[in-house]
Amino acid sequence: MTQLILDGEWTLASFTNDSIVAPIQIPGDVHSALLVADKIPDPYYGCNETDVQWVSEHDWLLTKSFEADSSTLEAPRVDLILSMVDTVASVAVNGEVVLLCANMFREYRVDVRPYLKQGENILTVTLKRADIEAKARAERLPFPVPWAVGNNQIPHMNTLRKTQCHAGWDWGICLLASGIYDSVKLQPIHNMVLKGVRTAQQWQSNGQCDLTVSIDAETVGTDSVAIECVLTSPCGESQSATIAADAESLACGFTITHPERWWPAGYGGQPLYSLTVSVDGQQVTKRIGLRELHLDTTPDEAGSAMTFVMNGKAIMSKGANWIPLDAMPGLQTPDRYRQLLEDAKAANMNMIRVWGGGMYERDCFYELCDELGLMVWQDLMFACALYPSTPEFLKDVELEVAYQVRRLSDHASIALWCGDNEVIGAIGWYPESRTNREKYVVNYDRLNRVLQEMVEREDPYRRFWASSPCNGELDFGDAWHDDNKGDMHFWDVWHSGKSFDAYHTVKPRFCSEFGYQSWPSLPTVKTFASEDDWNVTSPTFEQHQKNGRGNSIMTEMFTRYFRFPKDFAQMLYLSQVQQALAIKTASEYWRANKPLCRGILYWQLNDCWPVSSWSSIEYTGRWKQLHYHAKRFFDVQAAVFVEEQDALALRLINDEHRNVDAKGQVTWYDWQGEVIDTWPFETKLGEDDNQTVWQCDRQVIDERKHQGFFHVVMECEGKESTNTWFDDVYKRLPLPKASVDVEIIEGMDGLRLVLTSDLPAFFVHLEFEGEGRFSDSSFTLMPCSPVTVNFEGCADVEAMKAGLRVYQLSETF
């Protein structure tokens, strides 16, 4: 009764051109297989995106032969289990069609025992053209439903339950991927089908937690079987229970008298209990985090709160938006998931928003978020378009949402189910819906109500949030500009061209999207562009800039804040300074308005291919300057300068739910690094505190305008943090051209780099050609205050000397 996993090498063949045959790894995708087989050029290099569009214009046949042994054939039922089938597919066993798939986000299960034979069997999956199916579905709709024009390069993707950004986005390549992205399984069954396991937590007033385990199973045989359930604590202590197959209720309960609670990163640990359920040769294992969670939206003087409360404590949610890991799903490996999510935690993030134009992520993503303490704001997969509300579409979506919520709801990391990304707003974007708004609002509400009903039925323990952004239930207002309730998307700086101080004009309760672009670093550029194309308006660079105005917006903003960079490398570097400055400006101001603001998620964490984008981590895994700054401005204790009406203030922020001692000094330096004035401070920060510890009258600063800058060094329990403030935009400041020296020291733990400078140097950034990252970068370097940075990667001293480049702001011009 052993489950048969049909992963590994299959055969890929085109229906259109019988000369195109290649191996394909399943789980995997067609483009990845063709790339490995040298049937297509690298889609990510140069302008090759255009040259590989033919791939999505073919139907593709996937074939796998397997042996069915006697133990498999003795079973009265053998289930073929498929999920993440992208997207329109026909599945056959030994030439007999057994299943039709049309939703990438559903699991399909079918009994194939009647079609199996002793010895060799042939499983085939025909992947049909998504563009043709999308067009046919659009033509059958009772009225036009606008698709994501401006993002999708292929029409009508909104009619398909498929990753929407596969057809392109304003950061995404258009590949229209297809394939099977999860294991293909054959499960022999004799007496009982184990379909799923769900848990529920009930917290008692005495602090104990009662865990109920519910089993979704179906009896198919006549023999008596029992379901075995084992719960093991983080320290290895186990409880067990047995459920008879004919029991009135397939459920059992465990009492945890001294539960170890799960906390978001920065607030406590992430202990996980192991639950194993076994029956009839089938087994489900889950890791359970015990915690109490709710979303507080209580009305208050400013509007309404938007605060996640964990274990009775208000949480400051800090993080970024997540897009699919790679545009070729076959390249989405567990190691890459781990690296990105560990990098998110390393930047002091505690929440990731899974954006609605991507995919419900793989199991390993949520398992890692549980392990790392990263809460997940989970969008359902609808984004930036309108969607059908026909009975057949709604029925398909019902099955999709039921499956996904059942699959994911036992993860401690899941904090919220959100109906969509910007679909409420999209009602006002398209001519059809603008001229007949009532009709399309009703159309939206029909779908959204189904989503809400399914989520609340399958997971009554978490909040359903209609849309992002959204002001609240049945509120179809302008959440892009209304900051007093709900979650906000604030794009006035990027899309509307406002300066960075526009972030100071709003005080969102929870900002779930805001962002600013940069170009990738030179080492990443080298992976997709030849030296002849090292120009931001070259054909290759423009192919790798999917936002139509992106390059213009960035270069125009240069002229507001900086002197124009002198060469290509300095343009790349300065774009990342500018991006970091934008997100830092917003994040520090909004954190300084805690508890009014309780959530900051910038757009976006990652890239799905090497591209100019809003990400803080490049496709190659390199940290942009923004990510290094996020590590500082998201730290659990932070010192931030706030410009008030008549003064400059220093606020100290403590997110932890405990008191901490803080001390330090604000120093006003001139451009030679000489002290103009100093102000020491020492205070006790209360739990979840936000405290002003210093102010300087603005008139005093204006009297010595351009003569220097303010720098703070704060120490909290042995950990030091710094920040710097300037009294004008950088292009008007007499920035000194400092001489920065680097000593590279090889030790037992790897390389250490000691940086010294003769004059103040700003946004000092380390860039290495090889793989790895630095413990810190893009910082202020002061004379007589060397900074030691660790390199986290594999390199010796000679390699580091050869591949290291050190930037500073004054060298850009």
Tab-separated table of C-alpha atoms in Angstrom, residues 199-627:
chain	number	residue	atom	x	y	z
A	199	THR	CA	-7.118	21.291	13.863
A	200	ALA	CA	-8.774	23.866	16.093
A	201	GLN	CA	-7.426	25.522	19.228
A	202	GLN	CA	-9.535	26.401	22.237
A	203	TRP	CA	-7.781	28.463	24.896
A	204	GLN	CA	-8.969	28.200	28.479
A	205	SER	CA	-8.905	30.829	31.212
A	206	ASN	CA	-6.300	28.800	33.128
A	207	GLY	CA	-3.905	29.079	30.162
A	208	GLN	CA	-4.222	25.553	28.851
A	209	CYS	CA	-4.946	24.863	25.187
A	210	ASP	CA	-7.356	22.192	23.951
A	211	LEU	CA	-6.449	20.997	20.473
A	212	THR	CA	-9.178	19.298	18.464
A	213	VAL	CA	-8.122	17.136	15.514
A	214	SER	CA	-10.770	16.510	12.852
A	215	ILE	CA	-10.282	13.892	10.139
A	216	ASP	CA	-11.763	14.087	6.647
A	217	ALA	CA	-11.902	10.456	5.529
A	218	GLU	CA	-14.059	8.132	3.482
A	219	THR	CA	-14.620	4.433	4.145
A	220	VAL	CA	-14.331	2.315	0.989
A	221	GLY	CA	-13.666	-1.204	2.303
A	222	THR	CA	-15.224	-3.610	4.757
A	223	ASP	CA	-12.270	-4.353	7.031
A	224	SER	CA	-12.069	-2.634	10.395
A	225	VAL	CA	-9.377	0.044	10.541
A	226	ALA	CA	-8.355	2.612	13.094
A	227	ILE	CA	-6.993	6.130	12.748
A	228	GLU	CA	-3.909	6.786	14.861
A	229	CYS	CA	-3.146	10.351	16.012
A	230	VAL	CA	0.074	11.357	17.763
A	231	LEU	CA	0.887	14.842	19.067
A	232	THR	CA	4.510	15.512	20.029
A	233	SER	CA	5.590	18.639	21.889
A	234	PRO	CA	8.675	20.695	20.947
A	235	CYS	CA	10.579	18.951	23.757
A	236	GLY	CA	9.611	15.467	22.537
A	237	GLU	CA	6.754	14.518	24.870
A	238	SER	CA	3.948	12.662	23.065
A	239	GLN	CA	0.219	12.102	23.442
A	240	SER	CA	-1.725	9.659	21.284
A	241	ALA	CA	-5.322	8.808	20.451
A	242	THR	CA	-7.059	6.154	18.377
A	243	ILE	CA	-10.272	6.719	16.421
A	244	ALA	CA	-12.342	3.819	15.123
A	245	ALA	CA	-13.255	4.113	11.459
A	246	ASP	CA	-16.942	3.661	12.301
A	247	ALA	CA	-16.910	6.274	15.060
A	248	GLU	CA	-19.749	8.766	14.990
A	249	SER	CA	-17.240	11.610	14.760
A	250	LEU	CA	-13.781	11.259	13.214
A	251	ALA	CA	-12.189	13.582	15.755
A	252	CYS	CA	-10.075	13.504	18.867
A	253	GLY	CA	-8.766	16.009	21.357
A	254	PHE	CA	-5.500	16.749	23.122
A	255	THR	CA	-5.082	18.934	26.187
A	256	ILE	CA	-1.831	20.892	26.471
A	257	THR	CA	-1.641	22.067	30.062
A	258	HIS	CA	1.457	24.215	29.646
A	259	PRO	CA	1.409	25.266	25.996
A	260	GLU	CA	4.478	26.814	24.426
A	261	ARG	CA	3.125	29.747	22.459
A	262	TRP	CA	4.117	30.673	18.906
A	263	TRP	CA	5.118	34.311	18.340
A	264	PRO	CA	5.992	36.437	15.319
A	265	ALA	CA	9.697	37.141	14.830
A	266	GLY	CA	10.932	39.784	17.255
A	267	TYR	CA	8.285	39.011	19.861
A	268	GLY	CA	9.244	35.528	21.035
A	269	GLY	CA	10.013	32.012	19.860
A	270	GLN	CA	8.364	29.737	17.334
A	271	PRO	CA	7.881	26.380	19.089
A	272	LEU	CA	6.054	23.871	16.887
A	273	TYR	CA	4.158	20.754	17.905
A	274	SER	CA	4.226	17.761	15.550
A	275	LEU	CA	0.929	16.079	14.664
A	276	THR	CA	0.886	12.743	12.794
A	277	VAL	CA	-2.312	11.063	11.603
A	278	SER	CA	-2.106	7.562	10.076
A	279	VAL	CA	-4.637	5.163	8.595
A	280	ASP	CA	-4.633	2.389	5.988
A	281	GLY	CA	-1.071	3.086	4.795
A	282	GLN	CA	-1.646	6.843	4.493
A	283	GLN	CA	-0.127	9.488	6.700
A	284	VAL	CA	-0.458	13.245	7.215
A	285	THR	CA	2.128	15.133	9.282
A	286	LYS	CA	1.731	18.742	10.341
A	287	ARG	CA	3.635	21.162	12.557
A	288	ILE	CA	1.281	23.146	14.742
A	289	GLY	CA	1.995	26.497	16.369
A	290	LEU	CA	-0.203	27.240	19.365
A	291	ARG	CA	-1.252	30.883	19.476
A	292	GLU	CA	-4.243	33.176	19.925
A	293	LEU	CA	-4.777	35.623	17.060
A	294	HIS	CA	-7.311	38.217	16.070
A	295	LEU	CA	-7.487	41.371	13.942
A	296	ASP	CA	-8.561	44.429	15.926
A	297	THR	CA	-10.611	46.864	13.821
A	298	THR	CA	-12.243	48.676	16.737
A	299	PRO	CA	-13.483	52.221	15.934
A	300	ASP	CA	-11.406	54.939	17.584
A	301	GLU	CA	-10.915	58.708	17.469
A	302	ALA	CA	-8.933	58.538	14.224
A	303	GLY	CA	-11.246	56.089	12.451
A	304	SER	CA	-10.750	52.359	12.990
A	305	ALA	CA	-7.793	50.304	14.139
A	306	MET	CA	-6.052	47.741	11.908
A	307	THR	CA	-3.948	45.793	14.390
A	308	PHE	CA	-3.009	42.131	14.521
A	309	VAL	CA	-3.130	40.941	18.127
A	310	MET	CA	-1.132	37.816	18.977
A	311	ASN	CA	-1.448	36.099	22.337
A	312	GLY	CA	-3.127	39.222	23.701
A	313	LYS	CA	-0.382	41.593	22.543
A	314	ALA	CA	-0.594	44.198	19.769
A	315	ILE	CA	1.894	43.450	16.989
A	316	MET	CA	3.704	45.962	14.796
A	317	SER	CA	3.574	44.164	11.454
A	318	LYS	CA	6.690	44.871	9.384
A	319	GLY	CA	7.625	43.299	6.093
A	320	ALA	CA	7.138	43.203	2.357
A	321	ASN	CA	5.033	41.841	-0.471
A	322	TRP	CA	5.922	38.499	-2.046
A	323	ILE	CA	5.637	37.684	-5.749
A	324	PRO	CA	6.325	34.237	-7.270
A	325	LEU	CA	9.892	33.118	-6.661
A	326	ASP	CA	10.673	32.550	-10.345
A	327	ALA	CA	8.880	33.099	-13.640
A	328	MET	CA	9.892	29.528	-14.535
A	329	PRO	CA	8.224	27.517	-11.742
A	330	GLY	CA	10.618	24.618	-12.203
A	331	LEU	CA	13.330	26.841	-10.733
A	332	GLN	CA	11.400	27.411	-7.496
A	333	THR	CA	13.509	25.225	-5.209
A	334	PRO	CA	13.236	24.736	-1.423
A	335	ASP	CA	16.755	26.143	-0.965
A	336	ARG	CA	15.787	29.368	-2.732
A	337	TYR	CA	12.612	29.667	-0.652
A	338	ARG	CA	14.642	29.263	2.508
A	339	GLN	CA	17.243	31.818	1.470
A	340	LEU	CA	14.684	34.501	0.623
A	341	LEU	CA	12.595	33.984	3.733
A	342	GLU	CA	15.644	33.870	5.991
A	343	ASP	CA	16.773	37.110	4.340
A	344	ALA	CA	13.359	38.606	5.138
A	345	LYS	CA	13.731	37.661	8.790
A	346	ALA	CA	17.329	38.928	8.791
A	347	ALA	CA	15.925	42.350	7.843
A	348	ASN	CA	13.725	42.232	10.977
A	349	MET	CA	10.541	41.457	9.074
A	350	ASN	CA	7.722	39.572	10.741
A	351	MET	CA	5.069	39.552	7.986
A	352	ILE	CA	4.969	38.626	4.319
A	353	ARG	CA	2.023	39.418	2.074
A	354	VAL	CA	1.432	36.771	-0.602
A	355	TRP	CA	0.149	38.958	-3.419
A	356	GLY	CA	-3.015	38.034	-5.297
A	357	GLY	CA	-1.576	38.057	-8.810
A	358	GLY	CA	0.761	35.182	-8.077
A	359	MET	CA	0.021	31.756	-6.638
A	360	TYR	CA	-0.973	30.066	-3.418
A	361	GLU	CA	2.547	29.161	-2.434
A	362	ARG	CA	4.100	25.742	-2.054
A	363	ASP	CA	3.932	23.901	1.263
A	364	CYS	CA	7.584	24.609	2.009
A	365	PHE	CA	6.900	28.370	1.932
A	366	TYR	CA	4.362	28.202	4.759
A	367	GLU	CA	6.415	25.652	6.701
A	368	LEU	CA	9.350	28.053	6.593
A	369	CYS	CA	7.159	30.980	7.658
A	370	ASP	CA	5.992	28.905	10.651
A	371	GLU	CA	9.600	28.107	11.515
A	372	LEU	CA	10.892	31.666	11.076
A	373	GLY	CA	8.041	33.568	12.713
A	374	LEU	CA	6.851	35.302	9.548
A	375	MET	CA	3.125	36.007	9.632
A	376	VAL	CA	1.423	35.622	6.254
A	377	TRP	CA	-1.153	38.016	4.857
A	378	GLN	CA	-2.652	35.634	2.294
A	379	ASP	CA	-4.401	37.117	-0.699
A	380	LEU	CA	-6.698	34.879	-2.679
A	381	MET	CA	-5.529	34.779	-6.288
A	382	PHE	CA	-7.309	37.706	-7.910
A	383	ALA	CA	-5.514	40.916	-8.894
A	384	CYS	CA	-5.876	44.199	-10.792
A	385	ALA	CA	-8.710	43.078	-13.059
A	386	LEU	CA	-12.394	42.276	-12.881
A	387	TYR	CA	-13.494	38.653	-12.768
A	388	PRO	CA	-16.521	36.682	-13.956
A	389	SER	CA	-19.388	35.852	-11.631
A	390	THR	CA	-21.030	33.169	-13.766
A	391	PRO	CA	-22.274	30.058	-11.910
A	392	GLU	CA	-19.580	27.847	-13.448
A	393	PHE	CA	-16.782	30.269	-12.511
A	394	LEU	CA	-18.089	30.646	-8.948
A	395	LYS	CA	-18.392	26.870	-8.519
A	396	ASP	CA	-14.800	26.383	-9.634
A	397	VAL	CA	-13.619	29.104	-7.269
A	398	GLU	CA	-15.580	27.547	-4.382
A	399	LEU	CA	-13.653	24.296	-4.818
A	400	GLU	CA	-10.383	26.187	-5.150
A	401	VAL	CA	-10.829	28.249	-1.991
A	402	ALA	CA	-12.095	25.283	0.028
A	403	TYR	CA	-9.017	23.272	-0.940
A	404	GLN	CA	-6.532	26.064	-0.295
A	405	VAL	CA	-7.984	27.099	3.073
A	406	ARG	CA	-8.092	23.474	4.226
A	407	ARG	CA	-4.494	23.011	3.047
A	408	LEU	CA	-3.125	26.115	4.744
A	409	SER	CA	-5.241	26.950	7.777
A	410	ASP	CA	-3.259	24.840	10.247
A	411	HIS	CA	-0.170	26.966	9.660
A	412	ALA	CA	0.498	29.254	12.603
A	413	SER	CA	1.891	31.832	10.199
A	414	ILE	CA	-1.381	32.471	8.351
A	415	ALA	CA	-2.711	35.721	9.821
A	416	LEU	CA	-5.397	36.872	7.368
A	417	TRP	CA	-7.344	35.764	4.312
A	418	CYS	CA	-7.754	38.634	1.859
A	419	GLY	CA	-10.154	38.373	-1.063
A	420	ASP	CA	-8.023	40.025	-3.748
A	421	ASN	CA	-5.479	42.667	-4.701
A	422	GLU	CA	-6.937	45.978	-5.909
A	423	VAL	CA	-10.027	44.488	-7.548
A	424	ILE	CA	-12.357	46.968	-5.825
A	425	GLY	CA	-10.203	49.746	-7.260
A	426	ALA	CA	-10.152	48.118	-10.689
A	427	ILE	CA	-13.892	48.778	-10.999
A	428	GLY	CA	-12.928	52.400	-11.613
A	429	TRP	CA	-10.108	51.677	-14.078
A	430	TYR	CA	-11.848	50.356	-17.166
A	431	PRO	CA	-14.294	52.077	-19.553
A	432	GLU	CA	-16.917	49.324	-19.280
A	433	SER	CA	-17.053	49.424	-15.489
A	434	ARG	CA	-16.725	53.202	-15.192
A	435	THR	CA	-19.764	53.758	-17.374
A	436	ASN	CA	-21.831	51.052	-15.689
A	437	ARG	CA	-20.399	50.989	-12.185
A	438	GLU	CA	-23.454	49.512	-10.446
A	439	LYS	CA	-23.430	46.453	-12.685
A	440	TYR	CA	-19.765	45.731	-12.066
A	441	VAL	CA	-20.030	46.401	-8.335
A	442	VAL	CA	-22.745	43.759	-8.168
A	443	ASN	CA	-20.581	41.468	-10.291
A	444	TYR	CA	-17.668	42.021	-7.867
A	445	ASP	CA	-19.841	41.466	-4.815
A	446	ARG	CA	-21.178	38.149	-6.131
A	447	LEU	CA	-17.650	36.768	-6.367
A	448	ASN	CA	-16.403	38.376	-3.171
A	449	ARG	CA	-19.352	37.034	-1.188
A	450	VAL	CA	-18.532	33.513	-2.340
A	451	LEU	CA	-14.937	34.002	-1.270
A	452	GLN	CA	-16.016	35.265	2.136
A	453	GLU	CA	-18.534	32.463	2.675
A	454	MET	CA	-16.012	29.782	1.747
A	455	VAL	CA	-13.234	31.216	3.923
A	456	GLU	CA	-15.509	31.684	6.928
A	457	ARG	CA	-16.949	28.186	6.514
A	458	GLU	CA	-13.536	26.538	6.236
A	459	ASP	CA	-11.656	28.730	8.730
A	460	PRO	CA	-13.897	30.495	11.275
A	461	TYR	CA	-10.860	31.344	13.405
A	462	ARG	CA	-9.353	34.004	11.126
A	463	ARG	CA	-10.604	37.231	9.638
A	464	PHE	CA	-11.634	37.527	5.996
A	465	TRP	CA	-10.654	40.909	4.555
A	466	ALA	CA	-12.531	41.737	1.357
A	467	SER	CA	-9.762	43.335	-0.692
A	468	SER	CA	-6.423	45.077	-0.429
A	469	PRO	CA	-6.640	48.002	-0.097
A	470	CYS	CA	-9.972	48.155	1.666
A	471	ASN	CA	-11.558	50.407	4.290
A	472	GLY	CA	-13.711	47.626	5.716
A	473	GLU	CA	-16.620	45.367	4.932
A	474	LEU	CA	-18.881	46.688	2.146
A	475	ASP	CA	-16.848	49.900	1.992
A	476	PHE	CA	-16.061	50.616	-1.651
A	477	GLY	CA	-14.298	53.890	-0.873
A	478	ASP	CA	-10.912	55.154	-1.987
A	479	ALA	CA	-8.521	53.200	0.217
A	480	TRP	CA	-5.565	54.548	-1.759
A	481	HIS	CA	-6.009	57.942	-0.123
A	482	ASP	CA	-8.144	57.326	2.981
A	483	ASP	CA	-5.690	56.659	5.792
A	484	ASN	CA	-7.953	56.554	8.830
A	485	LYS	CA	-9.140	52.937	8.605
A	486	GLY	CA	-8.407	49.641	6.928
A	487	ASP	CA	-5.317	48.922	4.885
A	488	MET	CA	-3.885	51.432	2.448
A	489	HIS	CA	-1.916	51.256	-0.801
A	490	PHE	CA	-0.001	54.517	-1.016
A	491	TRP	CA	1.470	55.083	-4.481
A	492	ASP	CA	1.472	58.884	-4.687
A	493	VAL	CA	5.268	59.043	-4.642
A	494	TRP	CA	5.859	56.539	-7.437
A	495	HIS	CA	2.820	56.666	-9.724
A	496	SER	CA	1.825	60.276	-9.040
A	497	GLY	CA	5.364	61.652	-9.018
A	498	LYS	CA	5.265	63.305	-5.617
A	499	SER	CA	8.433	63.871	-3.612
A	500	PHE	CA	9.387	61.670	-0.692
A	501	ASP	CA	7.957	64.065	1.870
A	502	ALA	CA	4.496	63.099	0.582
A	503	TYR	CA	4.860	60.055	2.840
A	504	HIS	CA	4.585	62.517	5.738
A	505	THR	CA	1.127	63.639	4.600
A	506	VAL	CA	-0.560	60.332	5.533
A	507	LYS	CA	-0.728	58.268	8.696
A	508	PRO	CA	-2.049	54.892	7.548
A	509	ARG	CA	-3.457	52.424	10.024
A	510	PHE	CA	-1.833	49.677	7.967
A	511	CYS	CA	0.017	50.292	4.697
A	512	SER	CA	0.062	47.015	2.784
A	513	GLU	CA	1.629	48.442	-0.410
A	514	PHE	CA	3.940	51.325	-1.236
A	515	GLY	CA	7.155	51.237	-3.161
A	516	TYR	CA	9.863	52.810	-5.246
A	517	GLN	CA	11.912	51.283	-8.037
A	518	SER	CA	15.646	50.916	-8.509
A	519	TRP	CA	17.859	49.337	-11.102
A	520	PRO	CA	19.678	46.112	-10.231
A	521	SER	CA	23.326	46.115	-9.188
A	522	LEU	CA	26.097	45.828	-11.751
A	523	PRO	CA	26.878	42.181	-10.891
A	524	THR	CA	23.236	41.298	-11.570
A	525	VAL	CA	23.168	43.392	-14.750
A	526	LYS	CA	26.101	41.329	-16.022
A	527	THR	CA	23.920	38.204	-15.869
A	528	PHE	CA	21.458	39.515	-18.472
A	529	ALA	CA	23.179	42.258	-20.500
A	530	SER	CA	26.375	42.456	-22.519
A	531	GLU	CA	28.641	45.450	-21.894
A	532	ASP	CA	27.378	47.050	-25.108
A	533	ASP	CA	23.951	47.289	-23.453
A	534	TRP	CA	25.095	48.869	-20.190
A	535	ASN	CA	22.843	51.866	-20.650
A	536	VAL	CA	19.444	52.345	-19.050
A	537	THR	CA	17.840	53.095	-22.442
A	538	SER	CA	19.491	50.245	-24.371
A	539	PRO	CA	17.157	47.648	-25.923
A	540	THR	CA	18.125	45.035	-23.335
A	541	PHE	CA	17.671	47.371	-20.399
A	542	GLU	CA	14.310	48.562	-21.655
A	543	GLN	CA	13.257	44.911	-22.143
A	544	HIS	CA	14.126	44.461	-18.467
A	545	GLN	CA	12.054	47.469	-17.381
A	546	LYS	CA	8.370	46.539	-17.485
A	547	ASN	CA	7.000	49.763	-16.052
A	548	GLY	CA	6.472	52.095	-18.983
A	549	ARG	CA	7.518	55.237	-17.081
A	550	GLY	CA	9.933	53.562	-14.689
A	551	ASN	CA	13.227	54.827	-16.075
A	552	SER	CA	11.811	58.314	-16.526
A	553	ILE	CA	10.462	58.447	-12.973
A	554	MET	CA	13.770	57.390	-11.458
A	555	THR	CA	15.912	59.748	-13.502
A	556	GLU	CA	13.544	62.672	-12.944
A	557	MET	CA	13.668	62.064	-9.191
A	558	PHE	CA	17.474	62.122	-9.392
A	559	THR	CA	17.214	65.738	-10.472
A	560	ARG	CA	15.175	66.627	-7.386
A	561	TYR	CA	17.455	65.062	-4.794
A	562	PHE	CA	20.886	64.403	-6.233
A	563	ARG	CA	23.478	65.614	-8.669
A	564	PHE	CA	23.200	63.548	-11.802
A	565	PRO	CA	25.415	60.434	-11.739
A	566	LYS	CA	28.542	60.483	-13.863
A	567	ASP	CA	28.455	56.950	-15.330
A	568	PHE	CA	26.414	53.765	-15.658
A	569	ALA	CA	27.682	52.076	-12.490
A	570	GLN	CA	26.966	55.207	-10.455
A	571	MET	CA	23.448	55.407	-11.954
A	572	LEU	CA	22.727	51.889	-10.722
A	573	TYR	CA	24.152	52.647	-7.281
A	574	LEU	CA	22.332	55.978	-6.963
A	575	SER	CA	19.013	54.417	-7.979
A	576	GLN	CA	19.361	52.076	-5.011
A	577	VAL	CA	20.244	54.952	-2.678
A	578	GLN	CA	17.127	56.742	-3.902
A	579	GLN	CA	14.912	53.673	-3.444
A	580	ALA	CA	16.227	53.084	0.074
A	581	LEU	CA	15.686	56.732	0.966
A	582	ALA	CA	12.082	56.617	-0.265
A	583	ILE	CA	11.057	53.539	1.725
A	584	LYS	CA	13.064	54.642	4.772
A	585	THR	CA	11.286	58.021	4.745
A	586	ALA	CA	7.884	56.346	4.838
A	587	SER	CA	8.686	53.514	7.213
A	588	GLU	CA	10.376	55.628	9.870
A	589	TYR	CA	7.627	58.242	9.887
A	590	TRP	CA	4.845	55.680	10.090
A	591	ARG	CA	6.629	53.708	12.810
A	592	ALA	CA	7.030	56.959	14.728
A	593	ASN	CA	3.209	57.241	14.624
A	594	LYS	CA	2.662	53.963	16.410
A	595	PRO	CA	0.132	52.930	17.721
A	596	LEU	CA	-1.865	54.761	15.033
A	597	CYS	CA	0.031	52.790	12.382
A	598	ARG	CA	0.343	49.063	13.032
A	599	GLY	CA	1.480	47.670	9.690
A	600	ILE	CA	4.110	48.493	7.067
A	601	LEU	CA	4.543	46.149	4.096
A	602	TYR	CA	6.535	47.633	1.249
A	603	TRP	CA	6.347	46.557	-2.364
A	604	GLN	CA	8.217	44.225	-2.958
A	605	LEU	CA	10.585	41.689	-1.415
A	606	ASN	CA	11.791	39.682	-4.417
A	607	ASP	CA	12.099	39.448	-8.203
A	608	CYS	CA	10.988	36.550	-10.420
A	609	TRP	CA	13.688	37.318	-13.030
A	610	PRO	CA	16.528	39.868	-13.332
A	611	VAL	CA	14.721	43.170	-13.844
A	612	SER	CA	14.410	46.821	-12.840
A	613	SER	CA	11.830	46.757	-10.086
A	614	TRP	CA	10.620	47.706	-6.624
A	615	SER	CA	12.303	44.695	-4.959
A	616	SER	CA	14.760	44.886	-2.077
A	617	ILE	CA	16.394	41.567	-3.038
A	618	GLU	CA	17.527	41.041	-6.614
A	619	TYR	CA	16.782	37.911	-8.616
A	620	THR	CA	20.370	36.778	-8.029
A	621	GLY	CA	19.795	36.973	-4.266
A	622	ARG	CA	21.867	40.125	-3.769
A	623	TRP	CA	20.556	42.545	-1.193
A	624	LYS	CA	19.817	45.963	-2.597
A	625	GLN	CA	20.647	48.894	-0.371
A	626	LEU	CA	16.968	49.007	0.614
A	627	HIS	CA	17.208	45.620	2.294
